[in-house]
């Protein structure tokens, strides 16, 4: 049986409306937010690929430079339809299991991520996450894991703007079709 390919997709863009360029802001003297996140994600032992998913906006070339510096993959896709960006990135890199991480959360725990990947693989779920209203996890440490098949289903069925703008919105608003 072929091992399932696990990939982290980090959504990143410079055009934040609240704090433009936040992913390349310095956290300390010489490390940017995205640098710290990539270094932490490289500590995950259960991950085969790290992909930065950005958009064609010219200012995002700085994000691509960071990806190249850290020798991680990158994907350029839709600015508005983030669900499509994830779907196309996962498809291009042949991911079986997709992990969603946002670029403005640099302190995601790689050990917790590995534990969640093991949990996900040992169970028959379409989608798991560690943060919602019923957990005590602090915002900013979110990890979401889902199958490529579930992502493909969401991508093909999503019709409303929030379902396309927010990658996993469709998962938790249509729990009847996901496990």
PDB file of C-alpha atoms in Angstrom:
ATOM      1  CA  UNK A   1       0.000   0.000   0.000  1.00  0.00           C
ATOM      2  CA  UNK A   2       1.384   3.380  -1.050  1.00  0.00           C
ATOM      3  CA  UNK A   3       2.058   5.825   1.780  1.00  0.00           C
ATOM      4  CA  UNK A   4      -0.168   8.872   1.724  1.00  0.00           C
ATOM      5  CA  UNK A   5       1.637  12.109   0.926  1.00  0.00           C
ATOM      6  CA  UNK A   6       1.182  14.688   3.678  1.00  0.00           C
ATOM      7  CA  UNK A   7       1.641  18.373   2.927  1.00  0.00           C
ATOM      8  CA  UNK A   8       1.365  21.606   4.838  1.00  0.00           C
ATOM      9  CA  UNK A   9      -0.085  24.439   2.807  1.00  0.00           C
ATOM     10  CA  UNK A  10       0.651  27.844   4.306  1.00  0.00           C
ATOM     11  CA  UNK A  11      -1.543  30.592   2.892  1.00  0.00           C
ATOM     12  CA  UNK A  12       0.420  33.835   2.651  1.00  0.00           C
ATOM     13  CA  UNK A  13      -0.026  37.194   0.984  1.00  0.00           C
ATOM     14  CA  UNK A  14       1.225  40.723   1.526  1.00  0.00           C
ATOM     15  CA  UNK A  15      -2.142  42.421   1.022  1.00  0.00           C
ATOM     16  CA  UNK A  16      -3.671  42.085   4.469  1.00  0.00           C
ATOM     17  CA  UNK A  17      -6.251  44.826   5.002  1.00  0.00           C
ATOM     18  CA  UNK A  18      -5.672  45.161   8.764  1.00  0.00           C
ATOM     19  CA  UNK A  19      -1.847  44.965   8.705  1.00  0.00           C
ATOM     20  CA  UNK A  20      -0.346  44.950   5.208  1.00  0.00           C
ATOM     21  CA  UNK A  21       2.860  42.928   4.915  1.00  0.00           C
ATOM     22  CA  UNK A  22       2.382  41.299   8.332  1.00  0.00           C
ATOM     23  CA  UNK A  23       3.886  37.952   7.257  1.00  0.00           C
ATOM     24  CA  UNK A  24       7.210  39.676   6.566  1.00  0.00           C
ATOM     25  CA  UNK A  25       7.243  41.818   9.714  1.00  0.00           C
ATOM     26  CA  UNK A  26      10.199  41.181  12.000  1.00  0.00           C
ATOM     27  CA  UNK A  27       9.513  39.102  15.109  1.00  0.00           C
ATOM     28  CA  UNK A  28      12.982  39.793  16.436  1.00  0.00           C
ATOM     29  CA  UNK A  29      16.148  41.367  15.055  1.00  0.00           C
ATOM     30  CA  UNK A  30      16.537  39.135  12.021  1.00  0.00           C
ATOM     31  CA  UNK A  31      13.588  36.749  11.676  1.00  0.00           C
ATOM     32  CA  UNK A  32      10.309  37.513   9.983  1.00  0.00           C
ATOM     33  CA  UNK A  33       6.968  35.943  10.901  1.00  0.00           C
ATOM     34  CA  UNK A  34       7.044  33.639   7.845  1.00  0.00           C
ATOM     35  CA  UNK A  35      10.676  32.612   8.515  1.00  0.00           C
ATOM     36  CA  UNK A  36       9.764  31.478  12.025  1.00  0.00           C
ATOM     37  CA  UNK A  37       6.701  29.557  10.821  1.00  0.00           C
ATOM     38  CA  UNK A  38       8.585  27.733   8.053  1.00  0.00           C
ATOM     39  CA  UNK A  39      11.410  26.774  10.434  1.00  0.00           C
ATOM     40  CA  UNK A  40       8.878  25.404  12.921  1.00  0.00           C
ATOM     41  CA  UNK A  41       6.992  23.460  10.234  1.00  0.00           C
ATOM     42  CA  UNK A  42      10.272  21.896   9.063  1.00  0.00           C
ATOM     43  CA  UNK A  43      10.487  20.304  12.539  1.00  0.00           C
ATOM     44  CA  UNK A  44       7.383  18.199  11.779  1.00  0.00           C
ATOM     45  CA  UNK A  45       8.455  14.588  11.302  1.00  0.00           C
ATOM     46  CA  UNK A  46       5.218  13.373   9.682  1.00  0.00           C
ATOM     47  CA  UNK A  47       5.162  15.901   6.821  1.00  0.00           C
ATOM     48  CA  UNK A  48       6.452  15.255   3.297  1.00  0.00           C
ATOM     49  CA  UNK A  49       6.066  18.712   1.740  1.00  0.00           C
ATOM     50  CA  UNK A  50       5.674  22.340   2.774  1.00  0.00           C
ATOM     51  CA  UNK A  51       4.004  24.647   0.254  1.00  0.00           C
ATOM     52  CA  UNK A  52       3.516  28.398   0.447  1.00  0.00           C
ATOM     53  CA  UNK A  53       0.270  29.282  -1.367  1.00  0.00           C
ATOM     54  CA  UNK A  54       0.218  32.904  -2.471  1.00  0.00           C
ATOM     55  CA  UNK A  55      -1.336  35.038  -5.197  1.00  0.00           C
ATOM     56  CA  UNK A  56      -0.147  36.697  -8.429  1.00  0.00           C
ATOM     57  CA  UNK A  57       0.031  40.165  -6.856  1.00  0.00           C
ATOM     58  CA  UNK A  58       3.517  41.585  -7.575  1.00  0.00           C
ATOM     59  CA  UNK A  59       4.265  42.337  -3.933  1.00  0.00           C
ATOM     60  CA  UNK A  60       3.904  38.610  -3.147  1.00  0.00           C
ATOM     61  CA  UNK A  61       7.173  37.974  -4.994  1.00  0.00           C
ATOM     62  CA  UNK A  62       8.760  38.752  -1.607  1.00  0.00           C
ATOM     63  CA  UNK A  63       6.910  35.746  -0.159  1.00  0.00           C
ATOM     64  CA  UNK A  64       8.160  33.554  -3.003  1.00  0.00           C
ATOM     65  CA  UNK A  65      11.700  34.734  -2.205  1.00  0.00           C
ATOM     66  CA  UNK A  66      11.236  33.556   1.399  1.00  0.00           C
ATOM     67  CA  UNK A  67       9.990  30.157   0.161  1.00  0.00           C
ATOM     68  CA  UNK A  68      13.054  29.826  -2.073  1.00  0.00           C
ATOM     69  CA  UNK A  69      15.393  30.878   0.757  1.00  0.00           C
ATOM     70  CA  UNK A  70      13.989  28.071   2.921  1.00  0.00           C
ATOM     71  CA  UNK A  71      13.912  25.592   0.033  1.00  0.00           C
ATOM     72  CA  UNK A  72      10.161  25.005   0.286  1.00  0.00           C
ATOM     73  CA  UNK A  73       7.676  24.762  -2.556  1.00  0.00           C
ATOM     74  CA  UNK A  74       5.303  27.530  -3.537  1.00  0.00           C
ATOM     75  CA  UNK A  75       2.100  27.881  -5.503  1.00  0.00           C
ATOM     76  CA  UNK A  76       0.524  30.971  -7.057  1.00  0.00           C
ATOM     77  CA  UNK A  77      -3.271  30.948  -7.238  1.00  0.00           C
ATOM     78  CA  UNK A  78      -6.485  32.914  -6.834  1.00  0.00           C
ATOM     79  CA  UNK A  79      -6.482  35.976  -4.574  1.00  0.00           C
ATOM     80  CA  UNK A  80     -10.193  35.850  -3.714  1.00  0.00           C
ATOM     81  CA  UNK A  81     -10.993  32.128  -3.945  1.00  0.00           C
ATOM     82  CA  UNK A  82      -8.680  30.711  -1.292  1.00  0.00           C
ATOM     83  CA  UNK A  83     -10.463  27.345  -1.447  1.00  0.00           C
ATOM     84  CA  UNK A  84      -9.494  27.111  -5.112  1.00  0.00           C
ATOM     85  CA  UNK A  85      -5.917  28.134  -4.277  1.00  0.00           C
ATOM     86  CA  UNK A  86      -5.670  25.279  -1.770  1.00  0.00           C
ATOM     87  CA  UNK A  87      -7.323  22.779  -4.089  1.00  0.00           C
ATOM     88  CA  UNK A  88      -5.039  23.614  -7.018  1.00  0.00           C
ATOM     89  CA  UNK A  89      -1.910  23.618  -4.821  1.00  0.00           C
ATOM     90  CA  UNK A  90      -2.798  20.250  -3.273  1.00  0.00           C
ATOM     91  CA  UNK A  91      -3.534  18.856  -6.732  1.00  0.00           C
ATOM     92  CA  UNK A  92      -0.292  20.168  -8.243  1.00  0.00           C
ATOM     93  CA  UNK A  93       1.803  18.653  -5.438  1.00  0.00           C
ATOM     94  CA  UNK A  94      -0.173  15.371  -5.341  1.00  0.00           C
ATOM     95  CA  UNK A  95      -1.126  15.638  -1.681  1.00  0.00           C
ATOM     96  CA  UNK A  96      -3.324  12.964  -0.127  1.00  0.00           C
ATOM     97  CA  UNK A  97      -3.518  14.697   3.248  1.00  0.00           C
ATOM     98  CA  UNK A  98      -3.589  18.486   3.488  1.00  0.00           C
ATOM     99  CA  UNK A  99      -2.696  20.525   6.557  1.00  0.00           C
ATOM    100  CA  UNK A 100      -3.869  24.125   6.633  1.00  0.00           C
ATOM    101  CA  UNK A 101      -1.756  26.676   8.442  1.00  0.00           C
ATOM    102  CA  UNK A 102      -2.011  30.440   8.087  1.00  0.00           C
ATOM    103  CA  UNK A 103       1.132  32.525   7.715  1.00  0.00           C
ATOM    104  CA  UNK A 104       0.224  34.895  10.528  1.00  0.00           C
ATOM    105  CA  UNK A 105       0.371  32.124  13.145  1.00  0.00           C
ATOM    106  CA  UNK A 106       4.124  31.518  13.540  1.00  0.00           C
ATOM    107  CA  UNK A 107       3.933  29.559  16.787  1.00  0.00           C
ATOM    108  CA  UNK A 108       2.012  26.489  15.604  1.00  0.00           C
ATOM    109  CA  UNK A 109       3.473  23.553  17.535  1.00  0.00           C
ATOM    110  CA  UNK A 110       5.219  20.981  15.295  1.00  0.00           C
ATOM    111  CA  UNK A 111       4.930  18.232  17.945  1.00  0.00           C
ATOM    112  CA  UNK A 112       1.196  18.812  18.256  1.00  0.00           C
ATOM    113  CA  UNK A 113       0.946  18.741  14.478  1.00  0.00           C
ATOM    114  CA  UNK A 114       2.703  15.360  14.340  1.00  0.00           C
ATOM    115  CA  UNK A 115       0.336  14.033  17.036  1.00  0.00           C
ATOM    116  CA  UNK A 116      -2.673  15.297  15.084  1.00  0.00           C
ATOM    117  CA  UNK A 117      -1.384  13.681  11.877  1.00  0.00           C
ATOM    118  CA  UNK A 118      -1.063  10.338  13.691  1.00  0.00           C
ATOM    119  CA  UNK A 119      -4.584  10.764  15.122  1.00  0.00           C
ATOM    120  CA  UNK A 120      -5.939  11.664  11.690  1.00  0.00           C
ATOM    121  CA  UNK A 121      -4.267   8.681  10.004  1.00  0.00           C
ATOM    122  CA  UNK A 122      -5.460   6.258  12.710  1.00  0.00           C
ATOM    123  CA  UNK A 123      -9.081   7.281  12.278  1.00  0.00           C
ATOM    124  CA  UNK A 124     -11.418   7.535   9.350  1.00  0.00           C
ATOM    125  CA  UNK A 125     -12.043  11.280   9.297  1.00  0.00           C
ATOM    126  CA  UNK A 126     -12.378  13.700   6.407  1.00  0.00           C
ATOM    127  CA  UNK A 127     -11.480  16.678   8.590  1.00  0.00           C
ATOM    128  CA  UNK A 128      -9.988  17.368  12.014  1.00  0.00           C
ATOM    129  CA  UNK A 129      -9.028  20.575  13.771  1.00  0.00           C
ATOM    130  CA  UNK A 130      -7.717  21.493  17.178  1.00  0.00           C
ATOM    131  CA  UNK A 131      -9.470  24.839  17.698  1.00  0.00           C
ATOM    132  CA  UNK A 132     -13.177  25.591  17.927  1.00  0.00           C
ATOM    133  CA  UNK A 133     -15.608  26.864  20.550  1.00  0.00           C
ATOM    134  CA  UNK A 134     -15.362  23.610  22.554  1.00  0.00           C
ATOM    135  CA  UNK A 135     -11.560  23.580  23.006  1.00  0.00           C
ATOM    136  CA  UNK A 136      -9.240  25.548  25.240  1.00  0.00           C
ATOM    137  CA  UNK A 137      -6.622  26.125  22.537  1.00  0.00           C
ATOM    138  CA  UNK A 138      -5.675  29.749  22.128  1.00  0.00           C
ATOM    139  CA  UNK A 139      -6.334  31.304  18.710  1.00  0.00           C
ATOM    140  CA  UNK A 140      -3.159  31.432  16.661  1.00  0.00           C
ATOM    141  CA  UNK A 141      -2.302  27.762  17.194  1.00  0.00           C
ATOM    142  CA  UNK A 142      -4.849  26.431  14.707  1.00  0.00           C
ATOM    143  CA  UNK A 143      -4.118  23.234  12.798  1.00  0.00           C
ATOM    144  CA  UNK A 144      -6.630  21.802  10.343  1.00  0.00           C
ATOM    145  CA  UNK A 145      -6.118  18.480   8.571  1.00  0.00           C
ATOM    146  CA  UNK A 146      -8.257  17.107   5.757  1.00  0.00           C
ATOM    147  CA  UNK A 147      -8.085  14.635   2.911  1.00  0.00           C
ATOM    148  CA  UNK A 148      -7.564  15.752  -0.655  1.00  0.00           C
ATOM    149  CA  UNK A 149     -10.841  13.968  -1.480  1.00  0.00           C
ATOM    150  CA  UNK A 150     -12.705  16.087   1.092  1.00  0.00           C
ATOM    151  CA  UNK A 151     -11.030  19.238  -0.264  1.00  0.00           C
ATOM    152  CA  UNK A 152     -12.049  18.256  -3.786  1.00  0.00           C
ATOM    153  CA  UNK A 153     -15.636  17.673  -2.621  1.00  0.00           C
ATOM    154  CA  UNK A 154     -15.755  21.080  -0.913  1.00  0.00           C
ATOM    155  CA  UNK A 155     -14.234  22.777  -3.964  1.00  0.00           C
ATOM    156  CA  UNK A 156     -16.781  21.225  -6.322  1.00  0.00           C
ATOM    157  CA  UNK A 157     -19.796  21.991  -4.092  1.00  0.00           C
ATOM    158  CA  UNK A 158     -18.937  25.449  -2.700  1.00  0.00           C
ATOM    159  CA  UNK A 159     -21.143  28.189  -4.129  1.00  0.00           C
ATOM    160  CA  UNK A 160     -21.253  31.053  -1.624  1.00  0.00           C
ATOM    161  CA  UNK A 161     -18.544  33.653  -1.110  1.00  0.00           C
ATOM    162  CA  UNK A 162     -17.621  32.617   2.468  1.00  0.00           C
ATOM    163  CA  UNK A 163     -17.223  29.005   1.286  1.00  0.00           C
ATOM    164  CA  UNK A 164     -14.663  30.086  -1.306  1.00  0.00           C
ATOM    165  CA  UNK A 165     -12.949  32.840   0.662  1.00  0.00           C
ATOM    166  CA  UNK A 166     -12.313  30.670   3.738  1.00  0.00           C
ATOM    167  CA  UNK A 167     -10.697  27.298   3.023  1.00  0.00           C
ATOM    168  CA  UNK A 168     -12.478  25.160   5.598  1.00  0.00           C
ATOM    169  CA  UNK A 169     -15.741  27.083   6.018  1.00  0.00           C
ATOM    170  CA  UNK A 170     -17.517  24.492   3.859  1.00  0.00           C
ATOM    171  CA  UNK A 171     -16.303  21.652   6.115  1.00  0.00           C
ATOM    172  CA  UNK A 172     -17.815  22.961   9.320  1.00  0.00           C
ATOM    173  CA  UNK A 173     -21.001  24.312   7.739  1.00  0.00           C
ATOM    174  CA  UNK A 174     -21.739  21.010   5.967  1.00  0.00           C
ATOM    175  CA  UNK A 175     -20.893  18.494   8.678  1.00  0.00           C
ATOM    176  CA  UNK A 176     -23.506  16.111   7.302  1.00  0.00           C
ATOM    177  CA  UNK A 177     -21.252  15.231   4.339  1.00  0.00           C
ATOM    178  CA  UNK A 178     -17.912  15.034   6.188  1.00  0.00           C
ATOM    179  CA  UNK A 179     -16.691  12.760   8.949  1.00  0.00           C
TER     180      UNK A 179
END
